[in-house]
Amino acid sequence: MPSQQEHAQTEAADDTATERAALTEQIKGFALKAGGDVVGIAPVERWESFVPEGYRPYDILPNAKSVIVVGVRGPNAGAWRSPNHRIMEVNGYDFANDRAIHMIADHIETKLGYYALQGPALPTAGYQPRMSMMLAAVLAGCGTRSFAANIILNPKYGLLYYSACITTLELDYDDMLEQGVCPAPMCVQTYKQIGKTPCMAACPSDDGGCLDGSIDEDGNMEHVYYDRERCVSRSMNFGISSFQKALDQIAEEEDNDKRKMMINSDFFSRSCGAVSFYKESVAQCFECMRVCPIGRGERKLK
Ligand code: SF4
Ligand code: SF4
């Protein structure tokens, strides 16, 4: 028989667990209402096996306990359908995941009284981001890495855009996905027939592209090859790098007329638009995702 003190301790623990479960449900419901398509929550300790000291959630927010990850679809189904692929680049991304995370952080601080901040997905110095949103999505059980540029695929939606909120609030945690989302069964079949999955065939590393890999006998990922540098130069047509490249060429150009022409060119104008955050075609290439079957059902409409 448990003593009276043990009984009281068990009851208190039950109350805490019930309260935590209710808070978790509240936060997840809020995240979906704020525009999220999926939401997952991970304990901060999960980062310890993957990132060095200084880059863990509690290094960013002291005493952090949880990381809430929100994924949204980005481009509308209609944008995927447009025969002009640039349409998706110019109006595909609306930062809805960032908006949702800011709303969650505000809610946690103003209504629940715990610290919260957006996980910094950009570098505070140098080129290394303080936090990987891809890793956060995996650790929060939202998806797994794929053959296509390591993009994290969610089992229901496929490609999602992720943001994260780090908080001192303790919540219930989601398990990481046990089964890899990629390769899909039809991709395993394609691989058996032609030695490539659809994404590898769309961007083959042996023919100017970026992707390669192999699938083992059980239909799981065996080896993944992704040429990130080549992908950047193929997909980031108008971004910081194109601006730097064009600026260098313009500065070197001695012919006045030619220099003026380069400054007013479509290429340099678009590059300027990209770095000034004007809503412009910046740096997206969806070709490996266009052929991916994961999430395609969600984009099938009338
Ligand atoms: S984003 Fe484009 S360039 Fe990069 S791997 Fe996918 S298809 Fe290739
Ligand atoms: S097409 Fe999609 S599911 Fe198939 S192998 Fe490529 S990334 Fe994986």
mmCIF file of C-alpha atoms and ligand atoms in Angstrom:
data_model
loop_
_atom_site.group_PDB
_atom_site.id
_atom_site.type_symbol
_atom_site.label_atom_id
_atom_site.label_comp_id
_atom_site.label_asym_id
_atom_site.label_seq_id
_atom_site.Cartn_x
_atom_site.Cartn_y
_atom_site.Cartn_z
ATOM 1 C CA MET A 1 0.000 0.000 0.000
ATOM 2 C CA PRO A 2 1.418 3.463 -0.888
ATOM 3 C CA SER A 3 1.844 5.824 2.049
ATOM 4 C CA GLN A 4 -0.292 8.959 2.313
ATOM 5 C CA GLN A 5 2.687 11.053 1.197
ATOM 6 C CA GLU A 6 3.328 8.831 -1.835
ATOM 7 C CA HIS A 7 -0.349 8.994 -2.733
ATOM 8 C CA ALA A 8 -0.295 12.821 -2.579
ATOM 9 C CA GLN A 9 2.846 12.898 -4.766
ATOM 10 C CA THR A 10 1.215 10.648 -7.383
ATOM 11 C CA GLU A 11 -1.878 12.860 -7.455
ATOM 12 C CA ALA A 12 0.258 16.002 -7.882
ATOM 13 C CA ALA A 13 2.189 14.348 -10.736
ATOM 14 C CA ASP A 14 -1.097 13.361 -12.393
ATOM 15 C CA ASP A 15 -2.354 16.949 -12.128
ATOM 16 C CA THR A 16 0.864 18.279 -13.702
ATOM 17 C CA ALA A 17 0.639 15.742 -16.550
ATOM 18 C CA THR A 18 -3.017 16.637 -17.178
ATOM 19 C CA GLU A 19 -2.206 20.344 -17.177
ATOM 20 C CA ARG A 20 0.742 19.805 -19.561
ATOM 21 C CA ALA A 21 -1.440 17.736 -21.918
ATOM 22 C CA ALA A 22 -4.086 20.492 -21.941
ATOM 23 C CA LEU A 23 -1.456 23.168 -22.642
ATOM 24 C CA THR A 24 0.016 21.055 -25.452
ATOM 25 C CA GLU A 25 -3.403 20.689 -27.033
ATOM 26 C CA GLN A 26 -4.033 24.403 -26.657
ATOM 27 C CA ILE A 27 -0.689 25.339 -28.299
ATOM 28 C CA LYS A 28 -1.169 22.883 -31.160
ATOM 29 C CA GLY A 29 -4.712 24.108 -31.802
ATOM 30 C CA PHE A 30 -3.447 27.680 -31.758
ATOM 31 C CA ALA A 31 -0.645 26.814 -34.210
ATOM 32 C CA LEU A 32 -3.090 25.315 -36.703
ATOM 33 C CA LYS A 33 -5.452 28.294 -36.351
ATOM 34 C CA ALA A 34 -2.493 30.627 -36.887
ATOM 35 C CA GLY A 35 -1.970 29.104 -40.351
ATOM 36 C CA GLY A 36 0.115 25.995 -39.724
ATOM 37 C CA ASP A 37 -0.591 22.846 -41.759
ATOM 38 C CA VAL A 38 1.365 20.670 -39.341
ATOM 39 C CA VAL A 39 2.774 21.166 -35.867
ATOM 40 C CA GLY A 40 5.219 19.064 -33.864
ATOM 41 C CA ILE A 41 6.950 19.566 -30.521
ATOM 42 C CA ALA A 42 10.406 18.331 -29.486
ATOM 43 C CA PRO A 43 12.299 18.427 -26.173
ATOM 44 C CA VAL A 44 15.503 20.491 -26.358
ATOM 45 C CA GLU A 45 17.666 17.486 -25.371
ATOM 46 C CA ARG A 46 17.115 15.958 -28.827
ATOM 47 C CA TRP A 47 19.517 18.528 -30.311
ATOM 48 C CA GLU A 48 22.416 17.255 -28.209
ATOM 49 C CA SER A 49 23.183 14.321 -30.518
ATOM 50 C CA PHE A 50 23.101 16.468 -33.658
ATOM 51 C CA VAL A 51 24.560 19.941 -33.080
ATOM 52 C CA PRO A 52 27.567 21.275 -31.129
ATOM 53 C CA GLU A 53 27.357 23.339 -27.975
ATOM 54 C CA GLY A 54 26.412 26.919 -28.726
ATOM 55 C CA TYR A 55 23.805 25.888 -31.298
ATOM 56 C CA ARG A 56 21.330 24.071 -29.050
ATOM 57 C CA PRO A 57 17.963 25.637 -28.197
ATOM 58 C CA TYR A 58 18.984 26.350 -24.572
ATOM 59 C CA ASP A 59 22.090 28.184 -25.861
ATOM 60 C CA ILE A 60 19.740 30.504 -27.722
ATOM 61 C CA LEU A 61 17.134 30.855 -24.944
ATOM 62 C CA PRO A 62 18.448 30.005 -21.445
ATOM 63 C CA ASN A 63 16.408 27.366 -19.628
ATOM 64 C CA ALA A 64 14.505 26.444 -22.809
ATOM 65 C CA LYS A 65 12.502 23.227 -22.514
ATOM 66 C CA SER A 66 10.617 22.811 -25.792
ATOM 67 C CA VAL A 67 10.766 23.593 -29.491
ATOM 68 C CA ILE A 68 7.458 23.979 -31.322
ATOM 69 C CA VAL A 69 7.777 23.471 -35.080
ATOM 70 C CA VAL A 70 5.188 24.659 -37.597
ATOM 71 C CA GLY A 71 5.122 23.648 -41.276
ATOM 72 C CA VAL A 72 3.077 25.334 -43.999
ATOM 73 C CA ARG A 73 2.570 24.519 -47.644
ATOM 74 C CA GLY A 74 3.808 27.752 -49.253
ATOM 75 C CA PRO A 75 2.722 27.705 -52.904
ATOM 76 C CA ASN A 76 -0.988 27.154 -53.567
ATOM 77 C CA ALA A 77 -2.097 24.085 -55.497
ATOM 78 C CA GLY A 78 -2.938 26.458 -58.388
ATOM 79 C CA ALA A 79 0.648 27.738 -58.460
ATOM 80 C CA TRP A 80 1.894 24.132 -58.842
ATOM 81 C CA ARG A 81 -0.441 23.746 -61.832
ATOM 82 C CA SER A 82 0.696 26.804 -63.764
ATOM 83 C CA PRO A 83 2.588 25.895 -66.952
ATOM 84 C CA ASN A 84 4.802 28.939 -66.357
ATOM 85 C CA HIS A 85 7.125 27.687 -63.617
ATOM 86 C CA ARG A 86 8.320 31.190 -62.756
ATOM 87 C CA ILE A 87 4.781 31.984 -61.489
ATOM 88 C CA MET A 88 5.426 29.758 -58.496
ATOM 89 C CA GLU A 89 8.726 31.470 -57.830
ATOM 90 C CA VAL A 90 7.311 34.989 -57.803
ATOM 91 C CA ASN A 91 4.268 34.364 -55.658
ATOM 92 C CA GLY A 92 4.887 31.033 -54.023
ATOM 93 C CA TYR A 93 6.181 31.920 -50.603
ATOM 94 C CA ASP A 94 4.251 34.076 -48.150
ATOM 95 C CA PHE A 95 6.116 33.558 -44.834
ATOM 96 C CA ALA A 96 2.962 32.092 -43.224
ATOM 97 C CA ASN A 97 5.166 29.802 -41.082
ATOM 98 C CA ASP A 98 7.014 32.814 -39.663
ATOM 99 C CA ARG A 99 3.731 34.607 -38.958
ATOM 100 C CA ALA A 100 2.325 31.544 -37.165
ATOM 101 C CA ILE A 101 5.467 31.194 -35.028
ATOM 102 C CA HIS A 102 5.364 34.855 -33.999
ATOM 103 C CA MET A 103 1.717 34.467 -32.964
ATOM 104 C CA ILE A 104 2.568 31.349 -30.925
ATOM 105 C CA ALA A 105 5.481 33.106 -29.207
ATOM 106 C CA ASP A 106 3.266 36.092 -28.353
ATOM 107 C CA HIS A 107 0.561 33.764 -27.029
ATOM 108 C CA ILE A 108 3.021 31.887 -24.794
ATOM 109 C CA GLU A 109 4.498 35.081 -23.377
ATOM 110 C CA THR A 110 1.355 37.174 -22.953
ATOM 111 C CA LYS A 111 -1.187 34.490 -21.995
ATOM 112 C CA LEU A 112 0.947 31.835 -20.307
ATOM 113 C CA GLY A 113 3.827 33.865 -18.869
ATOM 114 C CA TYR A 114 6.757 31.802 -20.262
ATOM 115 C CA TYR A 115 9.638 33.015 -22.444
ATOM 116 C CA ALA A 116 9.412 32.287 -26.154
ATOM 117 C CA LEU A 117 11.277 33.332 -29.285
ATOM 118 C CA GLN A 118 11.486 32.395 -32.929
ATOM 119 C CA GLY A 119 14.273 29.882 -33.644
ATOM 120 C CA PRO A 120 16.874 31.904 -35.625
ATOM 121 C CA ALA A 121 17.094 30.292 -39.058
ATOM 122 C CA LEU A 122 19.536 32.930 -40.323
ATOM 123 C CA PRO A 123 23.140 33.551 -39.250
ATOM 124 C CA THR A 124 23.779 36.220 -36.623
ATOM 125 C CA ALA A 125 27.344 36.367 -38.003
ATOM 126 C CA GLY A 126 29.182 34.569 -40.802
ATOM 127 C CA TYR A 127 27.331 32.050 -42.937
ATOM 128 C CA GLN A 128 26.226 29.435 -40.398
ATOM 129 C CA PRO A 129 22.558 29.738 -39.346
ATOM 130 C CA ARG A 130 22.072 29.541 -35.582
ATOM 131 C CA MET A 131 19.428 26.856 -36.002
ATOM 132 C CA SER A 132 18.478 24.462 -38.778
ATOM 133 C CA MET A 133 14.755 24.395 -39.473
ATOM 134 C CA MET A 134 15.229 21.129 -41.375
ATOM 135 C CA LEU A 135 16.675 19.466 -38.286
ATOM 136 C CA ALA A 136 13.962 21.009 -36.095
ATOM 137 C CA ALA A 137 11.270 19.551 -38.382
ATOM 138 C CA VAL A 138 12.845 16.080 -38.192
ATOM 139 C CA LEU A 139 13.314 16.198 -34.402
ATOM 140 C CA ALA A 140 9.711 17.334 -33.909
ATOM 141 C CA GLY A 141 8.380 14.411 -35.957
ATOM 142 C CA CYS A 142 7.132 16.515 -38.889
ATOM 143 C CA GLY A 143 9.038 14.700 -41.627
ATOM 144 C CA THR A 144 12.233 13.009 -42.804
ATOM 145 C CA ARG A 145 15.038 13.813 -45.248
ATOM 146 C CA SER A 146 14.606 12.972 -48.903
ATOM 147 C CA PHE A 147 16.716 12.173 -51.944
ATOM 148 C CA ALA A 148 15.639 15.536 -53.377
ATOM 149 C CA ALA A 149 18.195 18.029 -52.064
ATOM 150 C CA ASN A 150 17.676 16.657 -48.534
ATOM 151 C CA ILE A 151 14.315 18.453 -48.450
ATOM 152 C CA ILE A 152 12.293 17.331 -45.426
ATOM 153 C CA LEU A 153 9.164 15.584 -46.646
ATOM 154 C CA ASN A 154 6.027 15.439 -44.527
ATOM 155 C CA PRO A 155 4.088 12.179 -45.092
ATOM 156 C CA LYS A 156 0.858 14.036 -45.923
ATOM 157 C CA TYR A 157 1.964 17.263 -47.603
ATOM 158 C CA GLY A 158 5.475 16.550 -48.916
ATOM 159 C CA LEU A 159 7.438 19.814 -49.171
ATOM 160 C CA LEU A 160 6.650 22.246 -46.344
ATOM 161 C CA TYR A 161 8.257 25.465 -45.123
ATOM 162 C CA TYR A 162 9.213 25.316 -41.464
ATOM 163 C CA SER A 163 9.726 27.730 -38.597
ATOM 164 C CA ALA A 164 10.275 27.007 -34.923
ATOM 165 C CA CYS A 165 9.546 28.572 -31.560
ATOM 166 C CA ILE A 166 11.869 27.951 -28.603
ATOM 167 C CA THR A 167 10.216 28.274 -25.207
ATOM 168 C CA THR A 168 10.787 27.705 -21.503
ATOM 169 C CA LEU A 169 7.317 26.126 -21.358
ATOM 170 C CA GLU A 170 7.379 22.355 -20.832
ATOM 171 C CA LEU A 171 4.990 20.458 -23.098
ATOM 172 C CA ASP A 172 4.230 16.910 -24.226
ATOM 173 C CA TYR A 173 6.510 15.802 -27.032
ATOM 174 C CA ASP A 174 5.945 14.135 -30.386
ATOM 175 C CA ASP A 175 7.941 11.088 -31.411
ATOM 176 C CA MET A 176 10.265 11.401 -34.384
ATOM 177 C CA LEU A 177 8.980 9.519 -37.445
ATOM 178 C CA GLU A 178 10.249 5.938 -37.435
ATOM 179 C CA GLN A 179 9.611 5.276 -41.096
ATOM 180 C CA GLY A 180 11.375 7.407 -43.718
ATOM 181 C CA VAL A 181 8.869 9.249 -45.928
ATOM 182 C CA CYS A 182 11.252 8.968 -48.900
ATOM 183 C CA PRO A 183 11.470 6.942 -51.099
ATOM 184 C CA ALA A 184 7.771 6.468 -51.863
ATOM 185 C CA PRO A 185 6.797 2.952 -53.060
ATOM 186 C CA MET A 186 6.402 4.171 -56.661
ATOM 187 C CA CYS A 187 9.907 5.681 -56.503
ATOM 188 C CA VAL A 188 11.329 2.331 -55.394
ATOM 189 C CA GLN A 189 9.685 0.757 -58.448
ATOM 190 C CA THR A 190 11.043 3.471 -60.742
ATOM 191 C CA TYR A 191 14.504 2.978 -59.245
ATOM 192 C CA LYS A 192 14.322 -0.762 -59.895
ATOM 193 C CA GLN A 193 13.431 -0.108 -63.528
ATOM 194 C CA ILE A 194 15.713 2.768 -64.515
ATOM 195 C CA GLY A 195 18.214 3.050 -61.648
ATOM 196 C CA LYS A 196 16.906 6.459 -60.644
ATOM 197 C CA THR A 197 13.983 7.802 -58.619
ATOM 198 C CA PRO A 198 11.825 10.521 -60.260
ATOM 199 C CA CYS A 199 13.711 13.354 -58.515
ATOM 200 C CA MET A 200 17.089 11.898 -59.542
ATOM 201 C CA ALA A 201 15.840 11.607 -63.113
ATOM 202 C CA ALA A 202 14.659 15.247 -63.054
ATOM 203 C CA CYS A 203 18.044 16.527 -61.878
ATOM 204 C CA PRO A 204 20.653 13.809 -62.587
ATOM 205 C CA SER A 205 24.151 14.475 -61.263
ATOM 206 C CA ASP A 206 25.634 12.626 -64.247
ATOM 207 C CA ASP A 207 23.948 15.007 -66.683
ATOM 208 C CA GLY A 208 24.476 18.508 -65.287
ATOM 209 C CA GLY A 209 22.146 18.067 -62.301
ATOM 210 C CA CYS A 210 22.572 17.612 -58.573
ATOM 211 C CA LEU A 211 21.019 14.339 -57.419
ATOM 212 C CA ASP A 212 21.993 10.705 -57.201
ATOM 213 C CA GLY A 213 21.683 7.864 -54.712
ATOM 214 C CA SER A 214 20.783 4.255 -54.165
ATOM 215 C CA ILE A 215 18.006 2.254 -52.539
ATOM 216 C CA ASP A 216 18.679 -0.991 -50.665
ATOM 217 C CA GLU A 217 16.847 -4.282 -51.102
ATOM 218 C CA ASP A 218 14.302 -3.385 -48.412
ATOM 219 C CA GLY A 219 13.316 -0.219 -50.286
ATOM 220 C CA ASN A 220 15.124 2.169 -47.920
ATOM 221 C CA MET A 221 17.608 4.954 -48.639
ATOM 222 C CA GLU A 222 21.095 3.505 -48.883
ATOM 223 C CA HIS A 223 23.238 6.307 -50.242
ATOM 224 C CA VAL A 224 22.328 9.921 -50.938
ATOM 225 C CA TYR A 225 24.272 12.274 -53.196
ATOM 226 C CA TYR A 226 23.365 15.953 -53.401
ATOM 227 C CA ASP A 227 25.587 18.557 -55.080
ATOM 228 C CA ARG A 228 24.606 21.595 -53.045
ATOM 229 C CA GLU A 229 26.927 24.026 -54.817
ATOM 230 C CA ARG A 230 25.553 23.093 -58.212
ATOM 231 C CA CYS A 231 21.989 23.313 -56.897
ATOM 232 C CA VAL A 232 22.638 26.822 -55.591
ATOM 233 C CA SER A 233 23.921 28.004 -58.954
ATOM 234 C CA ARG A 234 20.989 26.374 -60.768
ATOM 235 C CA SER A 235 18.221 27.450 -58.414
ATOM 236 C CA MET A 236 19.385 30.775 -56.971
ATOM 237 C CA ASN A 237 19.071 32.683 -60.225
ATOM 238 C CA PHE A 238 18.371 36.016 -58.594
ATOM 239 C CA GLY A 239 19.712 36.389 -55.085
ATOM 240 C CA ILE A 240 22.661 37.695 -53.136
ATOM 241 C CA SER A 241 25.144 35.642 -55.184
ATOM 242 C CA SER A 242 23.812 36.835 -58.546
ATOM 243 C CA PHE A 243 23.904 40.439 -57.270
ATOM 244 C CA GLN A 244 27.536 40.073 -56.160
ATOM 245 C CA LYS A 245 28.499 38.402 -59.432
ATOM 246 C CA ALA A 246 26.834 41.078 -61.575
ATOM 247 C CA LEU A 247 28.247 43.915 -59.459
ATOM 248 C CA ASP A 248 31.753 42.553 -59.891
ATOM 249 C CA GLN A 249 31.309 42.358 -63.674
ATOM 250 C CA ILE A 250 29.821 45.879 -63.828
ATOM 251 C CA ALA A 251 32.683 47.326 -61.765
ATOM 252 C CA GLU A 252 35.219 45.681 -64.095
ATOM 253 C CA GLU A 253 33.524 46.888 -67.304
ATOM 254 C CA GLU A 254 35.477 49.764 -68.902
ATOM 255 C CA ASP A 255 33.076 50.565 -71.737
ATOM 256 C CA ASN A 256 30.591 53.188 -70.425
ATOM 257 C CA ASP A 257 27.739 52.223 -72.747
ATOM 258 C CA LYS A 258 28.126 48.544 -72.034
ATOM 259 C CA ARG A 259 28.276 49.220 -68.275
ATOM 260 C CA LYS A 260 25.001 51.225 -68.459
ATOM 261 C CA MET A 261 23.408 48.412 -70.401
ATOM 262 C CA MET A 262 24.502 45.893 -67.745
ATOM 263 C CA ILE A 263 23.138 48.086 -64.928
ATOM 264 C CA ASN A 264 19.738 48.368 -66.632
ATOM 265 C CA SER A 265 19.603 44.745 -67.742
ATOM 266 C CA ASP A 266 16.807 42.398 -66.752
ATOM 267 C CA PHE A 267 19.342 40.217 -64.902
ATOM 268 C CA PHE A 268 20.752 43.011 -62.716
ATOM 269 C CA SER A 269 17.304 44.556 -62.095
ATOM 270 C CA ARG A 270 15.999 41.214 -60.861
ATOM 271 C CA SER A 271 19.080 40.709 -58.704
ATOM 272 C CA CYS A 272 18.574 44.160 -57.135
ATOM 273 C CA GLY A 273 14.917 43.273 -56.547
ATOM 274 C CA ALA A 274 15.923 40.048 -54.844
ATOM 275 C CA VAL A 275 18.371 41.620 -52.385
ATOM 276 C CA SER A 276 16.006 44.439 -51.517
ATOM 277 C CA PHE A 277 13.290 41.945 -50.512
ATOM 278 C CA TYR A 278 11.033 43.193 -53.294
ATOM 279 C CA LYS A 279 8.571 40.399 -54.136
ATOM 280 C CA GLU A 280 10.601 39.064 -57.017
ATOM 281 C CA SER A 281 11.775 35.763 -58.397
ATOM 282 C CA VAL A 282 14.643 35.072 -56.029
ATOM 283 C CA ALA A 283 15.954 31.604 -55.587
ATOM 284 C CA GLN A 284 13.653 28.694 -56.006
ATOM 285 C CA CYS A 285 13.677 25.649 -58.212
ATOM 286 C CA PHE A 286 10.889 23.177 -57.675
ATOM 287 C CA GLU A 287 11.790 20.701 -60.421
ATOM 288 C CA CYS A 288 12.769 17.827 -58.105
ATOM 289 C CA MET A 289 9.581 18.453 -56.106
ATOM 290 C CA ARG A 290 7.288 18.675 -59.145
ATOM 291 C CA VAL A 291 7.909 15.010 -59.873
ATOM 292 C CA CYS A 292 7.697 13.860 -56.231
ATOM 293 C CA PRO A 293 4.567 11.824 -55.453
ATOM 294 C CA ILE A 294 4.535 12.709 -51.732
ATOM 295 C CA GLY A 295 1.875 15.316 -51.054
ATOM 296 C CA ARG A 296 0.635 15.335 -54.634
ATOM 297 C CA GLY A 297 -2.810 14.108 -53.518
ATOM 298 C CA GLU A 298 -3.187 17.232 -51.359
ATOM 299 C CA ARG A 299 -2.680 19.412 -54.436
ATOM 300 C CA LYS A 300 -5.346 17.686 -56.528
ATOM 301 C CA LEU A 301 -8.348 20.002 -56.795
ATOM 302 C CA LYS A 302 -11.185 20.604 -59.235
HETATM 303 S S1 SF4 B 1 16.206 22.403 -56.459
HETATM 304 FE FE1 SF4 B 1 16.466 22.272 -58.682
HETATM 305 S S2 SF4 B 1 18.666 22.299 -59.009
HETATM 306 FE FE2 SF4 B 1 18.339 21.807 -56.844
HETATM 307 S S3 SF4 B 1 18.244 19.585 -56.704
HETATM 308 FE FE3 SF4 B 1 16.132 20.232 -57.008
HETATM 309 S S4 SF4 B 1 15.830 20.181 -59.260
HETATM 310 FE FE4 SF4 B 1 18.049 20.143 -58.858
HETATM 311 S S1 SF4 B 2 10.578 11.710 -55.881
HETATM 312 FE FE1 SF4 B 2 10.160 12.299 -53.741
HETATM 313 S S2 SF4 B 2 9.693 10.402 -52.643
HETATM 314 FE FE2 SF4 B 2 10.601 9.848 -54.616
HETATM 315 S S3 SF4 B 2 12.736 9.546 -54.151
HETATM 316 FE FE3 SF4 B 2 12.524 11.675 -54.822
HETATM 317 S S4 SF4 B 2 12.162 12.865 -52.977
HETATM 318 FE FE4 SF4 B 2 11.883 10.716 -52.455
#
